[in-house]
Tab-separated table of C-alpha atoms in Angstrom:
chain	number	residue	atom	x	y	z
A	1	MET	CA	-26.914	38.650	3.041
A	2	GLN	CA	-23.765	39.248	5.059
A	3	HIS	CA	-22.511	35.772	4.118
A	4	GLN	CA	-22.859	36.555	0.437
A	5	GLU	CA	-20.914	39.808	0.818
A	6	LYS	CA	-17.829	38.116	2.250
A	7	PRO	CA	-14.740	38.516	0.090
A	8	PRO	CA	-13.344	35.492	-1.746
A	9	GLU	CA	-10.347	35.380	0.617
A	10	ASP	CA	-12.622	34.591	3.550
A	11	ASN	CA	-14.404	31.875	1.627
A	12	LEU	CA	-11.131	30.066	1.052
A	13	THR	CA	-10.651	29.561	4.782
A	14	GLU	CA	-14.168	28.246	5.476
A	15	LEU	CA	-13.475	24.707	4.253
A	16	MET	CA	-12.679	22.808	7.449
A	17	GLU	CA	-13.918	19.360	6.416
A	18	PHE	CA	-14.417	17.139	3.392
A	19	VAL	CA	-17.077	14.629	2.416
A	20	LEU	CA	-15.834	11.220	1.281
A	21	LEU	CA	-18.411	10.115	-1.270
A	22	GLY	CA	-17.047	6.564	-1.438
A	23	PHE	CA	-19.852	4.398	-2.834
A	24	ALA	CA	-22.648	6.962	-2.434
A	25	ASP	CA	-23.608	6.392	-6.096
A	26	MET	CA	-24.820	2.882	-5.103
A	27	PRO	CA	-27.354	3.653	-2.325
A	28	HIS	CA	-29.156	0.266	-2.502
A	29	LEU	CA	-25.888	-1.656	-2.005
A	30	GLN	CA	-24.563	0.204	1.054
A	31	TRP	CA	-25.135	-2.608	3.579
A	32	PHE	CA	-23.886	-5.260	1.171
A	33	ILE	CA	-20.686	-3.251	0.570
A	34	PHE	CA	-20.330	-2.688	4.324
A	35	ARG	CA	-20.579	-6.417	5.092
A	36	LEU	CA	-18.271	-7.317	2.205
A	37	PHE	CA	-15.477	-4.966	3.293
A	38	LEU	CA	-15.942	-5.848	6.972
A	39	ILE	CA	-15.344	-9.518	6.088
A	40	ILE	CA	-12.338	-8.516	3.952
A	41	TYR	CA	-10.891	-6.437	6.817
A	42	ILE	CA	-11.268	-9.335	9.287
A	43	ILE	CA	-9.592	-11.695	6.784
A	44	ILE	CA	-6.702	-9.234	6.313
A	45	LEU	CA	-6.160	-8.831	10.067
A	46	MET	CA	-6.356	-12.563	10.788
A	47	SER	CA	-4.319	-13.822	7.821
A	48	ASN	CA	-1.533	-11.235	7.992
A	49	GLY	CA	-1.520	-11.473	11.789
A	50	THR	CA	-1.113	-15.248	11.542
A	51	ILE	CA	1.797	-14.932	9.090
A	52	PHE	CA	3.439	-12.396	11.406
A	53	LEU	CA	3.033	-14.648	14.456
A	54	ILE	CA	4.278	-17.886	12.906
A	55	THR	CA	7.350	-16.192	11.399
A	56	LYS	CA	8.198	-14.882	14.875
A	57	MET	CA	7.380	-18.048	16.825
A	58	ASP	CA	8.474	-20.935	14.609
A	59	PRO	CA	12.220	-21.762	14.844
A	60	SER	CA	12.297	-22.994	11.233
A	61	LEU	CA	11.181	-19.581	9.939
A	62	GLN	CA	14.034	-17.465	11.274
A	63	SER	CA	15.829	-16.790	7.984
A	64	PRO	CA	16.048	-13.276	6.446
A	65	MET	CA	13.300	-14.130	3.935
A	66	TYR	CA	10.779	-14.725	6.730
A	67	PHE	CA	12.050	-11.737	8.712
A	68	PHE	CA	11.112	-9.554	5.738
A	69	LEU	CA	7.828	-11.430	5.297
A	70	ALA	CA	6.926	-10.712	8.936
A	71	ASN	CA	7.592	-7.021	8.396
A	72	PHE	CA	5.588	-7.119	5.182
A	73	SER	CA	2.585	-8.745	6.902
A	74	PHE	CA	2.682	-6.194	9.732
A	75	LEU	CA	2.943	-3.406	7.144
A	76	GLU	CA	-0.148	-4.712	5.316
A	77	ILE	CA	-2.148	-4.534	8.554
A	78	CYS	CA	-0.997	-0.938	9.097
A	79	TYR	CA	-1.618	0.048	5.468
A	80	VAL	CA	-5.169	-1.257	5.272
A	81	SER	CA	-6.034	0.095	8.754
A	82	VAL	CA	-5.429	3.645	7.502
A	83	THR	CA	-8.350	3.479	5.062
A	84	LEU	CA	-10.734	0.580	5.771
A	85	PRO	CA	-11.978	1.438	9.314
A	86	LYS	CA	-12.979	4.949	8.220
A	87	MET	CA	-14.649	3.567	5.087
A	88	LEU	CA	-16.581	1.034	7.181
A	89	LEU	CA	-17.618	3.783	9.604
A	90	ASN	CA	-18.869	5.922	6.719
A	91	LEU	CA	-20.824	3.010	5.230
A	92	GLY	CA	-22.305	2.026	8.587
A	93	THR	CA	-23.349	5.480	9.755
A	94	GLN	CA	-23.787	7.217	6.374
A	95	ARG	CA	-21.890	10.163	7.890
A	96	ARG	CA	-19.169	10.695	5.331
A	97	ARG	CA	-17.564	13.808	6.753
A	98	ILE	CA	-13.875	13.960	7.623
A	99	SER	CA	-12.063	16.954	9.104
A	100	LEU	CA	-9.247	18.609	7.198
A	101	VAL	CA	-6.697	17.496	9.819
A	102	SER	CA	-7.981	13.896	9.789
A	103	CYS	CA	-7.911	13.874	5.996
A	104	ALA	CA	-4.316	15.140	5.940
A	105	THR	CA	-3.310	12.553	8.552
A	106	GLN	CA	-4.969	9.726	6.621
A	107	MET	CA	-3.311	10.757	3.367
A	108	CYS	CA	0.116	11.112	4.998
A	109	PHE	CA	0.013	7.652	6.602
A	110	ALA	CA	-1.351	6.060	3.406
A	111	LEU	CA	1.564	7.574	1.480
A	112	MET	CA	4.132	6.494	4.070
A	113	PHE	CA	2.900	2.905	4.234
A	114	GLY	CA	2.529	2.732	0.450
A	115	GLY	CA	6.089	4.000	-0.020
A	116	THR	CA	7.365	1.559	2.611
A	117	GLU	CA	5.669	-1.311	0.789
A	118	CYS	CA	7.408	-0.407	-2.486
A	119	LEU	CA	10.811	-0.288	-0.784
A	120	LEU	CA	10.222	-3.449	1.239
A	121	LEU	CA	9.247	-5.379	-1.902
A	122	ALA	CA	12.537	-4.220	-3.458
A	123	VAL	CA	14.440	-5.400	-0.360
A	124	MET	CA	12.697	-8.792	-0.548
A	125	ALA	CA	13.697	-9.080	-4.223
A	126	TYR	CA	17.317	-8.276	-3.290
A	127	ASP	CA	17.167	-10.975	-0.608
A	128	ARG	CA	16.055	-13.553	-3.194
A	129	TYR	CA	18.761	-12.318	-5.599
A	130	VAL	CA	21.527	-12.868	-3.038
A	131	ALA	CA	20.082	-16.234	-1.939
A	132	ILE	CA	19.926	-17.641	-5.479
A	133	CYS	CA	22.754	-15.873	-7.288
A	134	ASN	CA	25.303	-15.849	-4.454
A	135	PRO	CA	24.238	-18.625	-2.028
A	136	LEU	CA	27.664	-19.151	-0.423
A	137	GLN	CA	27.860	-15.491	0.610
A	138	TYR	CA	24.170	-15.266	1.612
A	139	PRO	CA	24.613	-15.740	5.418
A	140	LEU	CA	27.385	-13.139	5.423
A	141	VAL	CA	25.681	-10.572	3.169
A	142	MET	CA	22.198	-10.881	4.681
A	143	ASN	CA	23.192	-11.004	8.342
A	144	HIS	CA	20.810	-9.770	11.062
A	145	ARG	CA	22.371	-6.292	11.246
A	146	VAL	CA	22.016	-5.758	7.482
A	147	CYS	CA	18.422	-7.019	7.551
A	148	MET	CA	17.558	-4.611	10.373
A	149	GLN	CA	19.166	-1.721	8.513
A	150	LEU	CA	17.295	-2.495	5.277
A	151	VAL	CA	13.956	-2.714	7.093
A	152	THR	CA	14.613	0.464	9.102
A	153	VAL	CA	15.494	2.410	5.953
A	154	SER	CA	12.376	1.076	4.188
A	155	TRP	CA	10.129	2.226	7.040
A	156	THR	CA	11.698	5.632	7.681
A	157	ILE	CA	13.373	7.093	4.596
A	158	GLY	CA	10.180	8.514	3.101
A	159	ILE	CA	8.711	9.999	6.285
A	160	PRO	CA	10.128	13.575	6.114
A	161	VAL	CA	9.520	13.889	2.363
A	162	LEU	CA	5.927	12.645	2.548
A	163	ILE	CA	5.089	14.795	5.587
A	164	GLU	CA	6.368	17.815	3.655
A	165	LEU	CA	4.339	16.848	0.571
A	166	THR	CA	1.186	16.483	2.691
A	167	TYR	CA	1.824	19.887	4.271
A	168	GLN	CA	2.296	21.492	0.852
A	169	ILE	CA	-0.950	19.990	-0.498
A	170	PHE	CA	-3.069	20.957	2.511
A	171	SER	CA	-1.567	24.458	2.529
A	172	LEU	CA	-3.312	25.054	-0.809
A	173	PRO	CA	-6.532	27.093	-0.723
A	174	PHE	CA	-9.692	24.994	-1.100
A	175	CYS	CA	-12.906	26.473	-2.413
A	176	GLY	CA	-16.121	25.328	-4.037
A	177	SER	CA	-17.093	21.692	-3.516
A	178	ASN	CA	-15.752	19.789	-0.526
A	179	GLN	CA	-16.830	16.387	-1.905
A	180	ILE	CA	-14.046	13.859	-2.524
A	181	ASN	CA	-15.120	11.220	-5.041
A	182	HIS	CA	-13.105	8.499	-3.311
A	183	PHE	CA	-13.274	6.240	-0.266
A	184	PHE	CA	-10.193	7.805	1.367
A	185	CYS	CA	-8.136	10.991	1.158
A	186	ASP	CA	-5.897	10.264	-1.809
A	187	ILE	CA	-3.602	12.822	-3.429
A	188	LEU	CA	-5.192	13.348	-6.844
A	189	PRO	CA	-8.818	13.659	-5.631
A	190	ILE	CA	-7.648	16.240	-3.047
A	191	LEU	CA	-5.724	18.220	-5.661
A	192	ARG	CA	-8.873	18.419	-7.812
A	193	LEU	CA	-10.576	20.400	-5.033
A	194	ALA	CA	-7.751	22.919	-4.666
A	195	CYS	CA	-8.040	26.413	-6.098
A	196	GLY	CA	-5.368	27.931	-8.251
A	197	ASP	CA	-2.465	26.298	-10.044
A	198	THR	CA	-1.576	22.809	-8.734
A	199	PHE	CA	0.993	22.060	-11.457
A	200	ILE	CA	3.984	22.112	-9.063
A	201	ASN	CA	2.189	19.839	-6.583
A	202	GLU	CA	1.279	17.381	-9.339
A	203	MET	CA	4.876	17.342	-10.552
A	204	LEU	CA	6.021	16.581	-6.991
A	205	VAL	CA	3.565	13.674	-6.908
A	206	TYR	CA	4.935	12.281	-10.179
A	207	ILE	CA	8.523	12.684	-8.915
A	208	LEU	CA	7.649	10.735	-5.751
A	209	VAL	CA	5.921	8.031	-7.816
A	210	VAL	CA	9.177	7.653	-9.769
A	211	LEU	CA	11.348	7.632	-6.605
A	212	PHE	CA	9.187	5.302	-4.511
A	213	GLY	CA	7.452	3.393	-7.304
A	214	MET	CA	9.323	3.192	-10.588
A	215	ILE	CA	12.878	2.954	-9.211
A	216	PRO	CA	12.102	0.096	-6.756
A	217	PHE	CA	10.121	-1.607	-9.529
A	218	LEU	CA	13.083	-1.384	-11.916
A	219	LEU	CA	15.422	-2.700	-9.205
A	220	ILE	CA	13.057	-5.631	-8.699
A	221	LEU	CA	12.959	-6.303	-12.443
A	222	GLY	CA	16.778	-6.175	-12.541
A	223	SER	CA	17.026	-8.610	-9.624
A	224	TYR	CA	14.585	-11.051	-11.192
A	225	SER	CA	16.135	-10.871	-14.641
A	226	LYS	CA	19.448	-11.903	-13.049
A	227	ILE	CA	17.698	-14.604	-10.969
A	228	ILE	CA	15.974	-16.066	-14.035
A	229	SER	CA	19.219	-16.148	-16.025
A	230	ILE	CA	20.971	-18.000	-13.169
A	231	VAL	CA	18.084	-20.416	-12.543
A	232	LEU	CA	17.842	-21.391	-16.212
A	233	LYS	CA	21.499	-22.476	-16.063
A	234	LEU	CA	20.877	-24.909	-13.183
A	235	PRO	CA	21.488	-28.518	-14.295
A	236	SER	CA	18.382	-30.270	-12.936
A	237	ALA	CA	14.688	-29.518	-13.368
A	238	THR	CA	14.178	-30.087	-9.612
A	239	SER	CA	16.696	-27.362	-8.741
A	240	ARG	CA	15.063	-24.950	-11.182
A	241	ALA	CA	11.587	-25.675	-9.804
A	242	LYS	CA	12.747	-25.171	-6.205
A	243	ALA	CA	14.458	-21.868	-7.052
A	244	PHE	CA	11.431	-20.546	-8.926
A	245	SER	CA	9.070	-21.607	-6.128
A	246	THR	CA	10.846	-19.308	-3.651
A	247	CYS	CA	10.418	-16.330	-6.005
A	248	SER	CA	7.091	-16.846	-7.766
A	249	SER	CA	4.889	-15.739	-4.863
A	250	HIS	CA	6.892	-12.530	-4.363
A	251	LEU	CA	6.894	-11.808	-8.088
A	252	MET	CA	3.109	-12.237	-8.202
A	253	VAL	CA	2.650	-9.688	-5.384
A	254	VAL	CA	5.048	-7.266	-7.099
A	255	VAL	CA	3.133	-7.351	-10.393
A	256	LEU	CA	-0.252	-6.842	-8.689
A	257	PHE	CA	0.849	-4.051	-6.347
A	258	PHE	CA	3.106	-2.052	-8.651
A	259	GLY	CA	0.863	-2.557	-11.665
A	260	SER	CA	-2.273	-1.147	-10.040
A	261	GLY	CA	-0.415	1.512	-8.017
A	262	ILE	CA	1.650	2.964	-10.848
A	263	ILE	CA	-1.304	2.993	-13.277
A	264	THR	CA	-3.428	4.839	-10.690
A	265	ASN	CA	-0.869	7.541	-9.927
A	266	LEU	CA	0.451	8.078	-13.466
A	267	ARG	CA	-2.971	8.362	-15.131
A	268	PRO	CA	-3.942	11.839	-16.393
A	269	ASN	CA	-5.557	13.851	-13.588
A	270	THR	CA	-9.070	14.184	-15.061
A	271	ARG	CA	-12.535	13.763	-13.566
A	272	HIS	CA	-13.407	11.174	-16.198
A	273	SER	CA	-10.870	8.780	-14.677
A	274	GLU	CA	-12.286	8.946	-11.115
A	275	GLY	CA	-14.246	5.676	-11.375
A	276	THR	CA	-11.259	3.713	-12.678
A	277	GLU	CA	-9.023	5.398	-10.092
A	278	LYS	CA	-11.321	4.237	-7.283
A	279	VAL	CA	-11.367	0.638	-8.544
A	280	LEU	CA	-7.564	0.501	-8.915
A	281	SER	CA	-7.173	1.973	-5.425
A	282	ILE	CA	-9.349	-0.811	-4.014
A	283	VAL	CA	-7.033	-3.319	-5.705
A	284	TYR	CA	-3.747	-2.084	-4.219
A	285	THR	CA	-4.991	-0.810	-0.826
A	286	ILE	CA	-7.497	-3.571	0.067
A	287	LEU	CA	-7.549	-6.623	-2.210
A	288	ILE	CA	-3.774	-7.153	-2.461
A	289	PRO	CA	-3.298	-7.087	1.358
A	290	MET	CA	-6.034	-9.740	1.521
A	291	PHE	CA	-4.470	-11.995	-1.127
A	292	ASN	CA	-0.827	-11.609	-0.032
A	293	PRO	CA	-0.950	-14.127	2.866
A	294	MET	CA	-2.727	-16.641	0.621
A	295	ILE	CA	-0.133	-16.187	-2.124
A	296	TYR	CA	2.805	-16.560	0.275
A	297	SER	CA	1.397	-19.413	2.375
A	298	LEU	CA	-0.176	-21.580	-0.319
A	299	ARG	CA	3.053	-21.610	-2.350
A	300	ASN	CA	5.413	-22.055	0.600
A	301	LYS	CA	5.784	-25.486	2.244
A	302	ASP	CA	7.658	-24.088	5.263
A	303	VAL	CA	4.845	-21.643	6.050
A	304	ILE	CA	2.213	-24.377	5.614
A	305	MET	CA	4.121	-26.701	7.978
A	306	ALA	CA	4.511	-23.929	10.571
A	307	LEU	CA	0.815	-23.133	10.288
A	308	ARG	CA	-0.097	-26.792	10.833
A	309	LYS	CA	2.118	-26.940	13.937
A	310	LEU	CA	0.450	-23.792	15.289
A	311	LEU	CA	-3.044	-25.189	14.711
A	312	CYS	CA	-2.166	-28.541	16.283
A	313	LYS	CA	-0.991	-26.966	19.547
């Protein structure tokens, strides 16, 4: 009886953990899903790890393009390791609880790595723009110092903003259900559990999506529109094919990542969209990191040759 007589203010502070429902609506498929995502996680670690190693070890892969690719592969390992191990643990043990601090930490790192990926894809597009549209100046413009600066900015510029956003969201009062209908602590599912008006927080989310999603995407589109116009003016079909081959893999990754990510975060924040939201999140947080090494290696002769040399040692 005493518990029932507690004032509402006390009840708001009782929520110290969440429950990640994940795939709880498919109880008969839990072990199948566990095995599937365990295999996917191993593939991601091995494939991205291999790309990272060969771009560091092979002398023929020491250009700026492969420097950025190495960073991108390492980033994919970090990004997927924020969400997949916890999801696998939940599927394996059926204990879906996550503390409020762990949830905030997971969300913050997912946001930071996601933002870094957007910026790094824009940097990679700029690298291809300089290489194709201004080849004589390429070694001067994309020197090692500039490459290091671009990568450092991509990794760090969003950290203070995203830490502040995470703090603001988890400073909200939570009441009622503590069940998150997702496989990790994502922004919109967390905001649905908050009490009171979350309009300002949602607007901050949309502003960050524009800053870290839409603006890099538009810069990439601008770079590739210029690249395409230059490539189409090349005299021989061989030259055009070679130029397009260096860009097509990156463009494919851009479309997949930005397409699924922007649709997920700019959809109306309603409960009816939770299923679609979960599927799209799987695409850009798990499936794309798995396919990226395949896309880059299968369409890149230099990477294939370096991989063959590594395997023959």
